[in-house]
């Protein structure tokens, strides 16, 4: 996260005669059709490089651009950093807004809360400004660290897909155009181009898991587990995940689903007959069809195990999961409906 401990501004050396040739056109070509772009710039080298590259992006087809910095109100330096980004943006002819997180700060899970607040503020501003896209400067290294952290948590295939290049955040497309770029390349680009940036020591603060994983990266790379290989794994996991989703969709469609009044029912035999992984996804998709987020993988697995034991035995079963009540009748039909509000969260 951008601002959890003290930072200092690095005065970059003057521009080198041999500026690295870096064409922003292919980098941002997916954004040509955007109805306005909000660029999230913390002041670190990654997002400062993104801002400079955006400013150099061919002006003809470029959608309107707005730059924003979030001051989480967690460090005294944060206001100065936002002002620094504002000045840099102005010098490039770009509009800039500073957003301040004024809400209560939780005693635990501060990083997660700050991230959530950051995206809430950014998405709100994007909507207000009429921007269709929010872009952040996540790099290949961020992707590799994310995958390692998810591996360590025993994540499923979906987690191993890593961060997505594009996702929907409440109707705004969140895009990560630098996801294939090693961080070192962006830092070099800043230094060689004379682009000043803010250096954030919290990136090396080992109280944070991401920093500890970052420290391990060279050791892992020496054994072949490089950021590139982790990204390769993520791409393959994404491909397998997509295939399994399609198979689960087909299985659910063939199970005579009947939807009505926020409910869904279907023949449950597929949950026992299909491979376990497909069964999990059928359940998740069914929950999605009644408007519920998928539950934690472990809970979903436990739920499916019970269903798989009951279905062949012709036993009825009633379960709750992820805000849903599941009712398996003796005829082998499973009905899902949202839990009544009063009993939720017990
Ligand atoms: N304070 C901030 N203001 C504006 N943008 C920010 C700020 N902090 C982070 N960002 C954006 O998010 C990108 C990723 O930053 P960082 O790696 O610090 O995020 P993170 O806390 O790991 O969150 P995420 O879940 O998005 O990975 C930055 O390159 C920048 O585009």
mmCIF file of N, CA, C and O in Angstrom, residues 113-158:
data_model
loop_
_atom_site.group_PDB
_atom_site.id
_atom_site.type_symbol
_atom_site.label_atom_id
_atom_site.label_comp_id
_atom_site.label_asym_id
_atom_site.label_seq_id
_atom_site.Cartn_x
_atom_site.Cartn_y
_atom_site.Cartn_z
ATOM 1 N N UNK A 113 -8.292 -2.437 5.182
ATOM 2 C CA UNK A 113 -9.286 -1.362 5.279
ATOM 3 C C UNK A 113 -8.873 -0.174 4.412
ATOM 4 O O UNK A 113 -9.701 0.442 3.743
ATOM 5 N N UNK A 114 -7.573 0.135 4.417
ATOM 6 C CA UNK A 114 -7.079 1.262 3.617
ATOM 7 C C UNK A 114 -7.262 0.974 2.124
ATOM 8 O O UNK A 114 -7.652 1.843 1.353
ATOM 9 N N UNK A 115 -6.984 -0.277 1.732
ATOM 10 C CA UNK A 115 -7.142 -0.642 0.323
ATOM 11 C C UNK A 115 -8.610 -0.519 -0.096
ATOM 12 O O UNK A 115 -8.938 0.040 -1.155
ATOM 13 N N UNK A 116 -9.481 -1.034 0.787
ATOM 14 C CA UNK A 116 -10.916 -0.970 0.476
ATOM 15 C C UNK A 116 -11.370 0.491 0.341
ATOM 16 O O UNK A 116 -12.084 0.856 -0.588
ATOM 17 N N UNK A 117 -10.916 1.327 1.289
ATOM 18 C CA UNK A 117 -11.290 2.747 1.253
ATOM 19 C C UNK A 117 -10.736 3.398 -0.013
ATOM 20 O O UNK A 117 -11.407 4.199 -0.661
ATOM 21 N N UNK A 118 -9.502 3.029 -0.348
ATOM 22 C CA UNK A 118 -8.864 3.620 -1.534
ATOM 23 C C UNK A 118 -9.696 3.344 -2.792
ATOM 24 O O UNK A 118 -10.013 4.252 -3.547
ATOM 25 N N UNK A 119 -10.071 2.056 -2.976
ATOM 26 C CA UNK A 119 -10.841 1.734 -4.176
ATOM 27 C C UNK A 119 -12.232 2.374 -4.137
ATOM 28 O O UNK A 119 -12.756 2.788 -5.165
ATOM 29 N N UNK A 120 -12.818 2.449 -2.946
ATOM 30 C CA UNK A 120 -14.143 3.076 -2.848
ATOM 31 C C UNK A 120 -14.046 4.535 -3.304
ATOM 32 O O UNK A 120 -14.836 5.009 -4.116
ATOM 33 N N UNK A 121 -13.037 5.251 -2.790
ATOM 34 C CA UNK A 121 -12.866 6.664 -3.151
ATOM 35 C C UNK A 121 -12.574 6.824 -4.643
ATOM 36 O O UNK A 121 -13.118 7.707 -5.305
ATOM 37 N N UNK A 122 -11.706 5.967 -5.163
ATOM 38 C CA UNK A 122 -11.316 6.077 -6.572
ATOM 39 C C UNK A 122 -12.492 5.771 -7.506
ATOM 40 O O UNK A 122 -12.727 6.485 -8.484
ATOM 41 N N UNK A 123 -13.246 4.717 -7.169
ATOM 42 C CA UNK A 123 -14.389 4.348 -8.016
ATOM 43 C C UNK A 123 -15.442 5.462 -7.979
ATOM 44 O O UNK A 123 -16.022 5.820 -9.006
ATOM 45 N N UNK A 124 -15.634 6.038 -6.813
ATOM 46 C CA UNK A 124 -16.605 7.130 -6.672
ATOM 47 C C UNK A 124 -16.184 8.314 -7.540
ATOM 48 O O UNK A 124 -16.988 8.893 -8.279
ATOM 49 N N UNK A 125 -14.902 8.652 -7.489
ATOM 50 C CA UNK A 125 -14.410 9.775 -8.291
ATOM 51 C C UNK A 125 -14.533 9.470 -9.784
ATOM 52 O O UNK A 125 -14.930 10.333 -10.575
ATOM 53 N N UNK A 126 -14.193 8.225 -10.167
ATOM 54 C CA UNK A 126 -14.284 7.845 -11.591
ATOM 55 C C UNK A 126 -15.715 8.068 -12.077
ATOM 56 O O UNK A 126 -15.938 8.650 -13.153
ATOM 57 N N UNK A 127 -16.664 7.615 -11.280
ATOM 58 C CA UNK A 127 -18.069 7.744 -11.672
ATOM 59 C C UNK A 127 -18.448 9.221 -11.786
ATOM 60 O O UNK A 127 -19.042 9.651 -12.765
ATOM 61 N N UNK A 128 -18.061 9.978 -10.789
ATOM 62 C CA UNK A 128 -18.388 11.406 -10.743
ATOM 63 C C UNK A 128 -17.796 12.149 -11.962
ATOM 64 O O UNK A 128 -18.428 13.035 -12.522
ATOM 65 N N UNK A 129 -16.587 11.728 -12.346
ATOM 66 C CA UNK A 129 -15.898 12.412 -13.455
ATOM 67 C C UNK A 129 -16.314 11.872 -14.821
ATOM 68 O O UNK A 129 -15.856 12.366 -15.845
ATOM 69 N N UNK A 130 -17.144 10.829 -14.839
ATOM 70 C CA UNK A 130 -17.573 10.233 -16.109
ATOM 71 C C UNK A 130 -16.505 9.347 -16.735
ATOM 72 O O UNK A 130 -16.527 9.121 -17.947
ATOM 73 N N UNK A 131 -15.576 8.861 -15.929
ATOM 74 C CA UNK A 131 -14.544 7.947 -16.451
ATOM 75 C C UNK A 131 -15.083 6.517 -16.411
ATOM 76 O O UNK A 131 -15.736 6.131 -15.450
ATOM 77 N N UNK A 132 -14.801 5.763 -17.478
ATOM 78 C CA UNK A 132 -15.249 4.361 -17.488
ATOM 79 C C UNK A 132 -14.188 3.450 -16.871
ATOM 80 O O UNK A 132 -14.481 2.335 -16.465
ATOM 81 N N UNK A 133 -12.923 3.924 -16.843
ATOM 82 C CA UNK A 133 -11.811 3.076 -16.426
ATOM 83 C C UNK A 133 -11.017 3.702 -15.266
ATOM 84 O O UNK A 133 -10.793 4.925 -15.239
ATOM 85 N N UNK A 134 -10.592 2.812 -14.379
ATOM 86 C CA UNK A 134 -9.641 3.178 -13.328
ATOM 87 C C UNK A 134 -8.396 2.360 -13.614
ATOM 88 O O UNK A 134 -8.487 1.144 -13.825
ATOM 89 N N UNK A 135 -7.222 2.997 -13.652
ATOM 90 C CA UNK A 135 -6.017 2.187 -13.894
ATOM 91 C C UNK A 135 -5.031 2.345 -12.740
ATOM 92 O O UNK A 135 -4.881 3.421 -12.161
ATOM 93 N N UNK A 136 -4.394 1.232 -12.416
ATOM 94 C CA UNK A 136 -3.358 1.231 -11.382
ATOM 95 C C UNK A 136 -2.070 0.676 -11.996
ATOM 96 O O UNK A 136 -2.104 0.027 -13.049
ATOM 97 N N UNK A 137 -0.952 0.907 -11.294
ATOM 98 C CA UNK A 137 0.353 0.546 -11.866
ATOM 99 C C UNK A 137 0.907 -0.754 -11.267
ATOM 100 O O UNK A 137 2.089 -0.848 -10.990
ATOM 101 N N UNK A 138 0.038 -1.739 -11.054
ATOM 102 C CA UNK A 138 0.538 -3.027 -10.560
ATOM 103 C C UNK A 138 1.503 -3.631 -11.577
ATOM 104 O O UNK A 138 1.249 -3.582 -12.792
ATOM 105 N N UNK A 139 2.594 -4.200 -11.066
ATOM 106 C CA UNK A 139 3.658 -4.721 -11.929
ATOM 107 C C UNK A 139 3.716 -6.253 -11.899
ATOM 108 O O UNK A 139 3.019 -6.902 -11.106
ATOM 109 N N UNK A 140 4.623 -6.778 -12.700
ATOM 110 C CA UNK A 140 4.872 -8.230 -12.711
ATOM 111 C C UNK A 140 5.317 -8.711 -11.322
ATOM 112 O O UNK A 140 4.944 -9.800 -10.880
ATOM 113 N N UNK A 141 6.086 -7.876 -10.638
ATOM 114 C CA UNK A 141 6.550 -8.265 -9.288
ATOM 115 C C UNK A 141 5.376 -8.327 -8.313
ATOM 116 O O UNK A 141 5.311 -9.213 -7.463
ATOM 117 N N UNK A 142 4.453 -7.351 -8.421
ATOM 118 C CA UNK A 142 3.253 -7.390 -7.574
ATOM 119 C C UNK A 142 2.477 -8.679 -7.842
ATOM 120 O O UNK A 142 1.972 -9.327 -6.921
ATOM 121 N N UNK A 143 2.389 -9.026 -9.126
ATOM 122 C CA UNK A 143 1.664 -10.237 -9.498
ATOM 123 C C UNK A 143 2.341 -11.466 -8.872
ATOM 124 O O UNK A 143 1.678 -12.318 -8.282
ATOM 125 N N UNK A 144 3.670 -11.547 -8.993
ATOM 126 C CA UNK A 144 4.407 -12.700 -8.472
ATOM 127 C C UNK A 144 4.218 -12.806 -6.952
ATOM 128 O O UNK A 144 3.973 -13.891 -6.415
ATOM 129 N N UNK A 145 4.312 -11.678 -6.261
ATOM 130 C CA UNK A 145 4.146 -11.685 -4.798
ATOM 131 C C UNK A 145 2.735 -12.134 -4.411
ATOM 132 O O UNK A 145 2.548 -12.894 -3.458
ATOM 133 N N UNK A 146 1.768 -11.667 -5.175
ATOM 134 C CA UNK A 146 0.368 -12.043 -4.895
ATOM 135 C C UNK A 146 0.190 -13.556 -5.019
ATOM 136 O O UNK A 146 -0.423 -14.205 -4.166
ATOM 137 N N UNK A 147 0.769 -14.125 -6.072
ATOM 138 C CA UNK A 147 0.618 -15.570 -6.292
ATOM 139 C C UNK A 147 1.310 -16.351 -5.174
ATOM 140 O O UNK A 147 0.762 -17.321 -4.643
ATOM 141 N N UNK A 148 2.499 -15.899 -4.781
ATOM 142 C CA UNK A 148 3.212 -16.583 -3.702
ATOM 143 C C UNK A 148 2.403 -16.537 -2.404
ATOM 144 O O UNK A 148 2.284 -17.536 -1.689
ATOM 145 N N UNK A 149 1.834 -15.369 -2.112
ATOM 146 C CA UNK A 149 1.060 -15.244 -0.872
ATOM 147 C C UNK A 149 -0.170 -16.144 -0.910
ATOM 148 O O UNK A 149 -0.557 -16.737 0.081
ATOM 149 N N UNK A 150 -0.765 -16.259 -2.090
ATOM 150 C CA UNK A 150 -1.937 -17.128 -2.211
ATOM 151 C C UNK A 150 -1.544 -18.601 -2.120
ATOM 152 O O UNK A 150 -2.262 -19.405 -1.529
ATOM 153 N N UNK A 151 -0.391 -18.951 -2.705
ATOM 154 C CA UNK A 151 0.121 -20.329 -2.569
ATOM 155 C C UNK A 151 0.282 -20.680 -1.098
ATOM 156 O O UNK A 151 -0.102 -21.753 -0.649
ATOM 157 N N UNK A 152 0.819 -19.725 -0.363
ATOM 158 C CA UNK A 152 1.089 -19.969 1.058
ATOM 159 C C UNK A 152 -0.200 -20.154 1.843
ATOM 160 O O UNK A 152 -0.204 -20.786 2.900
ATOM 161 N N UNK A 153 -1.303 -19.614 1.323
ATOM 162 C CA UNK A 153 -2.589 -19.768 2.017
ATOM 163 C C UNK A 153 -3.340 -21.002 1.526
ATOM 164 O O UNK A 153 -4.458 -21.255 1.949
ATOM 165 N N UNK A 154 -2.722 -21.752 0.608
ATOM 166 C CA UNK A 154 -3.378 -22.961 0.097
ATOM 167 C C UNK A 154 -4.538 -22.635 -0.820
ATOM 168 O O UNK A 154 -5.550 -23.342 -0.850
ATOM 169 N N UNK A 155 -4.377 -21.567 -1.567
ATOM 170 C CA UNK A 155 -5.446 -21.099 -2.447
ATOM 171 C C UNK A 155 -5.835 -22.126 -3.506
ATOM 172 O O UNK A 155 -5.041 -22.981 -3.888
ATOM 173 N N UNK A 156 -7.052 -22.021 -3.988
ATOM 174 C CA UNK A 156 -7.496 -22.859 -5.108
ATOM 175 C C UNK A 156 -7.007 -22.280 -6.423
ATOM 176 O O UNK A 156 -6.310 -21.256 -6.458
ATOM 177 N N UNK A 157 -7.412 -22.952 -7.499
ATOM 178 C CA UNK A 157 -6.972 -22.562 -8.834
ATOM 179 C C UNK A 157 -7.284 -21.097 -9.131
ATOM 180 O O UNK A 157 -6.496 -20.382 -9.752
ATOM 181 N N UNK A 158 -8.445 -20.651 -8.678
ATOM 182 C CA UNK A 158 -8.848 -19.280 -8.990
ATOM 183 C C UNK A 158 -7.883 -18.265 -8.393
ATOM 184 O O UNK A 158 -7.534 -17.282 -9.023
#
